GROMACS .gro file of C-alpha atoms in nm:
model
  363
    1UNK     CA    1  -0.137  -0.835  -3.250
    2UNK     CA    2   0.103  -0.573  -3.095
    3UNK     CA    3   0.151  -0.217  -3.232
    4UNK     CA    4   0.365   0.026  -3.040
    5UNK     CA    5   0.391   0.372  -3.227
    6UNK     CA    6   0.623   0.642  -3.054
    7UNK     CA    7   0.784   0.933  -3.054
    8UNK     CA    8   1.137   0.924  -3.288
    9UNK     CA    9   1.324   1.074  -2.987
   10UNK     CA   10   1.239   1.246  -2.662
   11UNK     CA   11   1.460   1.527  -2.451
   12UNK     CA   12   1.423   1.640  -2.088
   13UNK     CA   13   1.653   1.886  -1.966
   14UNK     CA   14   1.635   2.173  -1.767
   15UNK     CA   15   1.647   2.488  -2.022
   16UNK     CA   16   1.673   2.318  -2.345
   17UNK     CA   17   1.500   2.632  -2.491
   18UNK     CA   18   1.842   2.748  -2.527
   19UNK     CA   19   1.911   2.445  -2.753
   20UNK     CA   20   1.673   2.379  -2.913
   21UNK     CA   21   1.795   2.471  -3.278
   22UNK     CA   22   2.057   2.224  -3.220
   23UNK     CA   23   1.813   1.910  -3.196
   24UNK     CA   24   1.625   2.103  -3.482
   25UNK     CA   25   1.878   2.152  -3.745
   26UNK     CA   26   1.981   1.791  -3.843
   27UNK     CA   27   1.594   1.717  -3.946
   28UNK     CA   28   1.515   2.075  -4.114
   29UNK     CA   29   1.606   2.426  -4.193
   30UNK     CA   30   1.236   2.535  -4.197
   31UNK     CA   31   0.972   2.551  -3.936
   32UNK     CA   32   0.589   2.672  -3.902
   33UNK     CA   33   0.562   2.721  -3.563
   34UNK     CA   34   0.210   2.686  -3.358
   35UNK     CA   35   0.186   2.777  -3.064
   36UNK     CA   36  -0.039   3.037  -2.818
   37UNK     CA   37   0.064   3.387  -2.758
   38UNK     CA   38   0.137   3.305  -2.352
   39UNK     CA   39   0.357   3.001  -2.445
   40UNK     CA   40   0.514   3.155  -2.657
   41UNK     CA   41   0.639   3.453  -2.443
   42UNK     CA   42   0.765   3.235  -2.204
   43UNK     CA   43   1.014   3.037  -2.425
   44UNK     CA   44   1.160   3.354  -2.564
   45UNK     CA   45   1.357   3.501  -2.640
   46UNK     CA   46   1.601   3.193  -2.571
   47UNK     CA   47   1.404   2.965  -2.845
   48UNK     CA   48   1.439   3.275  -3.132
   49UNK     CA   49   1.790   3.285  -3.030
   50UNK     CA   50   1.864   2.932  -3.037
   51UNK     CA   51   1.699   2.840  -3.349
   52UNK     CA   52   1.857   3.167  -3.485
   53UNK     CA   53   2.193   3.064  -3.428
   54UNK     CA   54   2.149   2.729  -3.586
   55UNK     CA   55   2.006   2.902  -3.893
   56UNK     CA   56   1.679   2.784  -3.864
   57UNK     CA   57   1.402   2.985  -4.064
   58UNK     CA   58   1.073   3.009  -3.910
   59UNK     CA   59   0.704   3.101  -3.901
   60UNK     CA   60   0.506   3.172  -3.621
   61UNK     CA   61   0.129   3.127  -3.585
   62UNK     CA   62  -0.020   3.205  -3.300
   63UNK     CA   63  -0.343   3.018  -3.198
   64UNK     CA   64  -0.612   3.083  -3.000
   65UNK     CA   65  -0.894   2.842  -2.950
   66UNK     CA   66  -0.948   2.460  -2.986
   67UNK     CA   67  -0.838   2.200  -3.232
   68UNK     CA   68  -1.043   2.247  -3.487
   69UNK     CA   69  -1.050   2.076  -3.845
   70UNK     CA   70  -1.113   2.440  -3.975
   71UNK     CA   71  -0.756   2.531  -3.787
   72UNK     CA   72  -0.570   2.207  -3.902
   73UNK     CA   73  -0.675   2.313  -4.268
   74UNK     CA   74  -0.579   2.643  -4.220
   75UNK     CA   75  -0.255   2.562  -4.091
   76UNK     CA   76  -0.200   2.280  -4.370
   77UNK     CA   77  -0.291   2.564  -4.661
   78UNK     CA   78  -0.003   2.805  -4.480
   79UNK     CA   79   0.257   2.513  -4.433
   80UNK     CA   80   0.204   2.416  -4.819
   81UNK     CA   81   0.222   2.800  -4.963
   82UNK     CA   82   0.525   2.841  -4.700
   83UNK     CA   83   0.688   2.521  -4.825
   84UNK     CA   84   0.725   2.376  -4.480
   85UNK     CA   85   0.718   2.002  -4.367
   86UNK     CA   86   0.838   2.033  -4.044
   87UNK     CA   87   0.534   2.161  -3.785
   88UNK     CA   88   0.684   2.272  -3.457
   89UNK     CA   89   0.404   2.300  -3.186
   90UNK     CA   90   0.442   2.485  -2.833
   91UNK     CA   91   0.213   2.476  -2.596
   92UNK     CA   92   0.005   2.276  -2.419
   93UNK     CA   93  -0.257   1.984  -2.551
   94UNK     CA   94  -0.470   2.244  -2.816
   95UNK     CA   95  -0.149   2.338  -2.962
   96UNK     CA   96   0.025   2.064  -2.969
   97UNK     CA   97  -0.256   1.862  -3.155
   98UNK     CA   98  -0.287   2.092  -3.377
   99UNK     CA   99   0.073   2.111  -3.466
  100UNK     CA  100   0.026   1.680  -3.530
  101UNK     CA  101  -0.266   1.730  -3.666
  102UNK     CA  102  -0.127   1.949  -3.934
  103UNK     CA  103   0.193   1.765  -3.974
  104UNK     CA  104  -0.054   1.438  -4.006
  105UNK     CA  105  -0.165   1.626  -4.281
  106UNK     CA  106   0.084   1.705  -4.490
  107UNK     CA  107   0.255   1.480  -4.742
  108UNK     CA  108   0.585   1.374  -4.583
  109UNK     CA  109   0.526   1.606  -4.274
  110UNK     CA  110   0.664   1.565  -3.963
  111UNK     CA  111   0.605   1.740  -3.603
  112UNK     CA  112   0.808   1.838  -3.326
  113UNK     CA  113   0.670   1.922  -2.982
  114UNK     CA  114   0.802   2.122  -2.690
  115UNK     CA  115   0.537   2.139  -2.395
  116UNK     CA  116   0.488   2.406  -2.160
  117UNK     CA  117   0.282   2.257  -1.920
  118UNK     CA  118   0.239   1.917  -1.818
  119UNK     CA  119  -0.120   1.878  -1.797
  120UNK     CA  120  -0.170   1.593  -2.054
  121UNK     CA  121   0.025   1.360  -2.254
  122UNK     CA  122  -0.049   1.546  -2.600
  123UNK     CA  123   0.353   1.630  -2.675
  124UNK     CA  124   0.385   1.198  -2.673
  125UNK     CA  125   0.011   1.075  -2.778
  126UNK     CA  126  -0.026   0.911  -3.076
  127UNK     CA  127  -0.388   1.108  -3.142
  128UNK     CA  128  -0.488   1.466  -3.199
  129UNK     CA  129  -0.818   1.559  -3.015
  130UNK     CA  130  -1.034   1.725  -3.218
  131UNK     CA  131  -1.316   2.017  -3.141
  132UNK     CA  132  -1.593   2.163  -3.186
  133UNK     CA  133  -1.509   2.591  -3.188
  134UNK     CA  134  -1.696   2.602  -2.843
  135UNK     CA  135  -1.491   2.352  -2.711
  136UNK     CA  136  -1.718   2.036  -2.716
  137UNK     CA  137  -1.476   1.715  -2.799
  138UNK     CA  138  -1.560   1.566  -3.168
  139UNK     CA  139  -1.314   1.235  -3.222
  140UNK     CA  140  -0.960   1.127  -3.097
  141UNK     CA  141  -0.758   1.106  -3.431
  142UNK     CA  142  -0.521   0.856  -3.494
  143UNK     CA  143  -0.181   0.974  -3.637
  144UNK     CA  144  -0.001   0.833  -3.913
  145UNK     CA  145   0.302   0.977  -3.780
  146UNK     CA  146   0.428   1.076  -3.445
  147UNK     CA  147   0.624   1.394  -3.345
  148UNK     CA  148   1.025   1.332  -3.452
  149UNK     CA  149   1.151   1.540  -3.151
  150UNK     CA  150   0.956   1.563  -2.790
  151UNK     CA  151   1.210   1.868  -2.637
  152UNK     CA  152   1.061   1.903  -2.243
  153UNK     CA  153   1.250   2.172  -2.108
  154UNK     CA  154   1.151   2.147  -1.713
  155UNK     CA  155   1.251   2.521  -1.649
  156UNK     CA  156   0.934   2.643  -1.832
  157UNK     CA  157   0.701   2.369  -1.672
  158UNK     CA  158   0.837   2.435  -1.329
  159UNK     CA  159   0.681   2.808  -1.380
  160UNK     CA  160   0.360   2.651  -1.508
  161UNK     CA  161   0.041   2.680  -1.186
  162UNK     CA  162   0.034   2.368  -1.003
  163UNK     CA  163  -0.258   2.338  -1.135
  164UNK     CA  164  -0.171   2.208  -1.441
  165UNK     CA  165   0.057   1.951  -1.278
  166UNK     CA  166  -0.185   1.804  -1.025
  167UNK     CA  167  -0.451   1.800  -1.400
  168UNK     CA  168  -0.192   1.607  -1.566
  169UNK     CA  169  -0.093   1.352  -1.286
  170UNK     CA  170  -0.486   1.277  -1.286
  171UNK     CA  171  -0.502   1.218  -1.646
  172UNK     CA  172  -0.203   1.010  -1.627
  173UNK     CA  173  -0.374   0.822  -1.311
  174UNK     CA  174  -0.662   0.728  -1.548
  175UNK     CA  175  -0.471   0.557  -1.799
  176UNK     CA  176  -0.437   0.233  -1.477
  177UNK     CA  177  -0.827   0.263  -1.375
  178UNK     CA  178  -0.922   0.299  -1.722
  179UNK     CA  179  -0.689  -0.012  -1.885
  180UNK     CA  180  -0.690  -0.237  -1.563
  181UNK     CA  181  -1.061  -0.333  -1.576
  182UNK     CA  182  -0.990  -0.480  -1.918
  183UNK     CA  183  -0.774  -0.754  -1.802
  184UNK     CA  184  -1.023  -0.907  -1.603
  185UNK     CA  185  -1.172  -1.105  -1.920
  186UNK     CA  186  -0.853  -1.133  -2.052
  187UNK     CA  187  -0.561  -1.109  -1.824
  188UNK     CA  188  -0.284  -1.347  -2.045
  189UNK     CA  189  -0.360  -1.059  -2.297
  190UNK     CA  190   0.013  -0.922  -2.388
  191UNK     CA  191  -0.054  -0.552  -2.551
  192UNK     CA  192  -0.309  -0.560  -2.260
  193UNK     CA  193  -0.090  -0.657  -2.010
  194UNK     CA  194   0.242  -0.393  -2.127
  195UNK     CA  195  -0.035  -0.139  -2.117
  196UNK     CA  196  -0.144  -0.169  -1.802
  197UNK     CA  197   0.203  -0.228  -1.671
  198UNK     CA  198   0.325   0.087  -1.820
  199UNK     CA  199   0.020   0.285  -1.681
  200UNK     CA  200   0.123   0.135  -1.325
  201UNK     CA  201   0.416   0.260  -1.350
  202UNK     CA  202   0.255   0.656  -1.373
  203UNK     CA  203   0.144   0.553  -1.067
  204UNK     CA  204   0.452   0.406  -0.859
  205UNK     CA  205   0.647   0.767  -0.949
  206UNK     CA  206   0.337   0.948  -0.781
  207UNK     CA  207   0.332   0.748  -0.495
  208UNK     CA  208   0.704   0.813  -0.425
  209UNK     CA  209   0.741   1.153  -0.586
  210UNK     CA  210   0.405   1.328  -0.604
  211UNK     CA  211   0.377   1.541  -0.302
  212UNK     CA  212   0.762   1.667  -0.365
  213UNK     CA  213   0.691   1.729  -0.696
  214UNK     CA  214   0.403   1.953  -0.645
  215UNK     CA  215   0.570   2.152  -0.342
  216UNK     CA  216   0.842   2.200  -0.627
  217UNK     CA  217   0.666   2.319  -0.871
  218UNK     CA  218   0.452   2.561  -0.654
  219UNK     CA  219   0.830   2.680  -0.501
  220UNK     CA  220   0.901   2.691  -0.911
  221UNK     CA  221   1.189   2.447  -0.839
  222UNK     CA  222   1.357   2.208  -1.079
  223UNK     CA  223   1.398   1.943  -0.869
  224UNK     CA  224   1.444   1.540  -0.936
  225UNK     CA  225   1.106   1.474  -0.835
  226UNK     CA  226   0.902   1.738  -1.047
  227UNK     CA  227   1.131   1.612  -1.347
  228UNK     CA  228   1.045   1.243  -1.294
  229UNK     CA  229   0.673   1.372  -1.228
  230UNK     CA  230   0.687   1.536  -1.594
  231UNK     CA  231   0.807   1.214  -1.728
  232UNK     CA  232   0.516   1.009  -1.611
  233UNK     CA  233   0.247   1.272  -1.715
  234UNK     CA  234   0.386   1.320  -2.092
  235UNK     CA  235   0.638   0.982  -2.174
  236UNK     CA  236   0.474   0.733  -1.941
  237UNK     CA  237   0.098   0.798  -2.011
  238UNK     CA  238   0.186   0.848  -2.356
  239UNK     CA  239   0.344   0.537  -2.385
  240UNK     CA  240   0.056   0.353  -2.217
  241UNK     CA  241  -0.192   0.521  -2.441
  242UNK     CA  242   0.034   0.424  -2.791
  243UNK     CA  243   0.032   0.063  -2.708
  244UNK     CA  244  -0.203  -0.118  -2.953
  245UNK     CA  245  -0.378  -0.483  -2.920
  246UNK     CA  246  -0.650  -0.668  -3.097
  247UNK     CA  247  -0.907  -0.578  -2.850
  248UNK     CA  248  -1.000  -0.188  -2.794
  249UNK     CA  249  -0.944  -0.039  -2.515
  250UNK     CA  250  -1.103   0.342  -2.472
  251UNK     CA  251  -1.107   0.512  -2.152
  252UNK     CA  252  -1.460   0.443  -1.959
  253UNK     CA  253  -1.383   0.771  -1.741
  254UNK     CA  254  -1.227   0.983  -2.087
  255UNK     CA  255  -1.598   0.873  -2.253
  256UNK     CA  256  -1.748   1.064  -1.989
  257UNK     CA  257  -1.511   1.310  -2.016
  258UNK     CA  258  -1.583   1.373  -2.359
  259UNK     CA  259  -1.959   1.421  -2.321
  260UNK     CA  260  -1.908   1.696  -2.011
  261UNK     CA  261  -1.707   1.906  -2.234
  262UNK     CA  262  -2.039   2.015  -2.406
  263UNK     CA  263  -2.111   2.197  -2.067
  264UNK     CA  264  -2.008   2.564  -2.108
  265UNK     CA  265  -2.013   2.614  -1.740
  266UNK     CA  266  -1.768   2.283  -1.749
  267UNK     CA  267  -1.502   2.451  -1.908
  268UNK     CA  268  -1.288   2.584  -1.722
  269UNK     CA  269  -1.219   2.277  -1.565
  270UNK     CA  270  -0.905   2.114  -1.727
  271UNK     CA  271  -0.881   1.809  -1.853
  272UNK     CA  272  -0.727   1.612  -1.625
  273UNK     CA  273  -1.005   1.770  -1.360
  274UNK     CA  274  -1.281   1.652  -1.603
  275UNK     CA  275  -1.093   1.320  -1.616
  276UNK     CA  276  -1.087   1.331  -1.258
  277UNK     CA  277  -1.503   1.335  -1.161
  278UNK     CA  278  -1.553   1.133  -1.415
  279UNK     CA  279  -1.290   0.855  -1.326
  280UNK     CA  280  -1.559   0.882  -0.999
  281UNK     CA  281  -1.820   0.810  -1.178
  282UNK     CA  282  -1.625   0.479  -1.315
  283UNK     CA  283  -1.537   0.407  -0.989
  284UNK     CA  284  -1.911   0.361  -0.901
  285UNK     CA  285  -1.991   0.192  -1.202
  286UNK     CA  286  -1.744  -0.073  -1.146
  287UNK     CA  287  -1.777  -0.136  -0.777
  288UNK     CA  288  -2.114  -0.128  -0.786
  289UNK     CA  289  -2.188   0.001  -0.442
  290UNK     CA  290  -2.289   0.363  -0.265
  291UNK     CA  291  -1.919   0.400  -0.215
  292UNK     CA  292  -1.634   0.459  -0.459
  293UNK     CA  293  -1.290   0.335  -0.464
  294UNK     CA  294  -1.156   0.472  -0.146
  295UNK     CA  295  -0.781   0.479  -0.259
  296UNK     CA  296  -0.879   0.672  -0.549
  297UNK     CA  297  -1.076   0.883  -0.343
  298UNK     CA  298  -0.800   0.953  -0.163
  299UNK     CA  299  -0.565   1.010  -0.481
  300UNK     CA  300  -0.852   1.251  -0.632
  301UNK     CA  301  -0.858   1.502  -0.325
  302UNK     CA  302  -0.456   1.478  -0.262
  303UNK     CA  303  -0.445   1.616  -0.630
  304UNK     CA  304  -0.768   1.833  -0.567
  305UNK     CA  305  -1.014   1.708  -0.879
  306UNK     CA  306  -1.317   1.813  -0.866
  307UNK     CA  307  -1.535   1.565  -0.688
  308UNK     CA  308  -1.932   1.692  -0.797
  309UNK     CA  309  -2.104   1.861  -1.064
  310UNK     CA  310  -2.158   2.156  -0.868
  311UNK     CA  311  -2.084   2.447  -1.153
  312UNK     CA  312  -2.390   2.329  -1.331
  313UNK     CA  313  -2.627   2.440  -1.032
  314UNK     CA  314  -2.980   2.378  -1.113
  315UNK     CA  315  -2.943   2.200  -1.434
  316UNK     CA  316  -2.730   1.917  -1.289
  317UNK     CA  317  -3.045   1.678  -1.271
  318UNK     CA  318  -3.116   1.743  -1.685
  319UNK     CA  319  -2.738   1.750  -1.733
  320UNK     CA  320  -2.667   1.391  -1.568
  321UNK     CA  321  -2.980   1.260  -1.777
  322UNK     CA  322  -2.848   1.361  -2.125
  323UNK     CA  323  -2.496   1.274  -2.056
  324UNK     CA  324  -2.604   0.909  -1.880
  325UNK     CA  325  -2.824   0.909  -2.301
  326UNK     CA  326  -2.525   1.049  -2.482
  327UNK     CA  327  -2.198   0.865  -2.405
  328UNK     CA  328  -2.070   0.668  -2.726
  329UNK     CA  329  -1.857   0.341  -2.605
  330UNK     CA  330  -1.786   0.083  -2.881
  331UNK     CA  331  -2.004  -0.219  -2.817
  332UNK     CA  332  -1.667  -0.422  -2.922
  333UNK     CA  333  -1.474  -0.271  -2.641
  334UNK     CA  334  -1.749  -0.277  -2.364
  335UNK     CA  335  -1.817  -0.639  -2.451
  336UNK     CA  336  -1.461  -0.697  -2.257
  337UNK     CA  337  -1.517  -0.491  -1.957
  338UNK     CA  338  -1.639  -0.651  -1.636
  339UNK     CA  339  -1.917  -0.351  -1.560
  340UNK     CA  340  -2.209  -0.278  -1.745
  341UNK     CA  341  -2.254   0.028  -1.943
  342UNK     CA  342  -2.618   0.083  -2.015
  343UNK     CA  343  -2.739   0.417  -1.962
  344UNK     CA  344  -2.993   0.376  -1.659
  345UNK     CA  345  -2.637   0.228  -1.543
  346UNK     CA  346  -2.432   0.549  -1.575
  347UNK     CA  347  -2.744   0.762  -1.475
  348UNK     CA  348  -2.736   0.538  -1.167
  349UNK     CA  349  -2.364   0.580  -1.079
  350UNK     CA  350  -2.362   0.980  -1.191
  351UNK     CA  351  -2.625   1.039  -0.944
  352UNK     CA  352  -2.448   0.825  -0.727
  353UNK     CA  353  -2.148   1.044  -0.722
  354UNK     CA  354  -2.362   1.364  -0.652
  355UNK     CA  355  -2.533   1.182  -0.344
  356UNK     CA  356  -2.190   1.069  -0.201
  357UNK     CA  357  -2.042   1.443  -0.183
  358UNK     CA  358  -2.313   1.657  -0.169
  359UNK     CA  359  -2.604   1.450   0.038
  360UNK     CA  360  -2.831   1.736   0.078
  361UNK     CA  361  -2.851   1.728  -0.309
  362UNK     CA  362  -3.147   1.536  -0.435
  363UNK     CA  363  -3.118   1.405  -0.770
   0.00000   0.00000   0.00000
């Protein structure tokens, strides 16, 4: 079995703010628009003018918080009483799931997304991440339906902090460590195989256009590399991740990911910088020695992920315990990976991790 479910049609140019009515009004004459109040400043006022001139109507809602099903409801009753099928998110990953979510939701609904950063792959993925209100990480969604329109207008992300670049080439990175183990039990797998492939190929642009991209971006430059850097965060990663085969294939490091984001003093690490320790912790698990991967290593500090659990302090010890207890990983897709992943097993390579960059640390 192969399933491949994509985006209708993806844009990157340099300012398409300015045209973005133009893509627009072909599919609709109505828009809800979600999106935050920060991204929103910093598309306008050439996105009102645009879709103004093409004689778009719209709605704006401006969100604050996770993706939450009380949101996606809330946004579903306002898109039925406004009589709206078209959800337009822009943002970055809360928003933009949220504006798929809703779509998702609706009968006949549809979503268009228009990034402003490019810390994850949300504008492409064929999920919506879901919430608790605090911020802990409930399911990954499937969608029905994936966004009509991906507009990526480089101009705004090249404003964006590094920050969120160096998050989203991280997350991106994941998508090889995380898939590549797989194909070890079964490596004449085809969806398997195009998966894997397509994640490597995240990786071959940031080997050749990483370091240029992120000197861009901090100069604020649209340059060739920060453009094909955006590409392999959002298109390529979300390409890798909407590839579909007969045997699951969930993250390892995003499983551990999803249990740290129940750490309030966790969250103001990104995703792609939660991603990052925990793609560490994999790293142990799999080589199953006192030393991780050193080319990852090296990838991790280039792109400066966080490398301990040090923002947890003197909890770390309970904190490593409960999330080594708590990680849920179908048996079905474990059975196919070449590491184990019992819990004295993650304990083990968590603590691991702690010992290897911060020795004077007992745990």
């Amino acid at each position: 079995m192969l399933a491949i479910k994509t985006p209708h049609t993806w844009f990157h140019h340099a300012g398409i703010r300015h045209d973005a009515g133009e893509y627009i009004a072909p599919l609709t004459q109505n828009i809800l628009i979600i999106t935050s109040a920060q991204a929103w400043a910093r598309v306008n006022p050439a996105l009102e003018n645009s879709l103004r001139s093409s004689g778009i109507a719209w709605q704006t809602e401006i969100m604050t918080g996770y993706c939450t099903d009380e949101r996606v409801a809330h946004y579903v009753k306002r898109a039925h009483k406004l009589g709206v099928q078209y959800i337009v998110g822009v943002g970055g990953g809360r928003v933009l799931d949220t504006a798929k979510a809703v779509a998702d939701a609706l009968d006949g609904g549809a979503s268009i997304t228009i990034p402003t950063v490019a810390s994850t792959c949300a504008a492409w993925s064929p999920l919506s991440v879901f919430y608790t209100e605090e911020g802990g990480q409930i399911r990954s969604q499937p969608l029905k339906t994936l966004p009509r329109l991906v507009l990526v207008d480089s101009e705004i992300i090249a404003q964006s902090d590094v920050r969120y670049l160096k998050a989203g080439i991280v997350d991106a990175l994941a998508k090889w460590y995380e898939f590549r183990p797989y194909l070890q039990h079964t490596p004449d797998n085809l969806s398997l195989q195009l998966k894997v492939q397509t994640a490597r190929l995240a990786v071959d642009i940031y080997e050749k256009h990483g370091q240029q991209a992120l000197r861009d971006n901090q100069a604020h430059l649209v340059s060739d590399a920060l453009i094909s850097v955006i590409d392999a965060n959002i298109a390529v990663a979300g390409m890798a991740n909407s590839i579909r085969g007969e045997i699951p294939t969930p993250g390892v490091a995003h499983a551990i990911h999803n249990r740290l984001t129940y750490e309030p003093a966790l969250r103001d690490w990104l995703h792609g910088e939660r991603v990052g320790y925990s793609l560490l912790v994999q790293s142990f698990l799999e080589q199953d020695s006192d030393t991780p991967d050193a080319t990852l290593l090296a990838l991790l500090r280039q792109y400066d992920a966080p490398l301990t659990l040090a923002p947890l302090k003197e909890i770390r010890l309970a904190v490593i315990q409960a999330v080594a207890r708590s990680i849920s990983f179908p048996k079905a897709a474990a059975d196919h990976l070449p590491f184990s992943l019992d819990p004295a097993r993650i304990e083990r390579a968590l603590r691991q991790t702690e010992q290897f960059f911060t020795p004077r640390y007992a745990v």
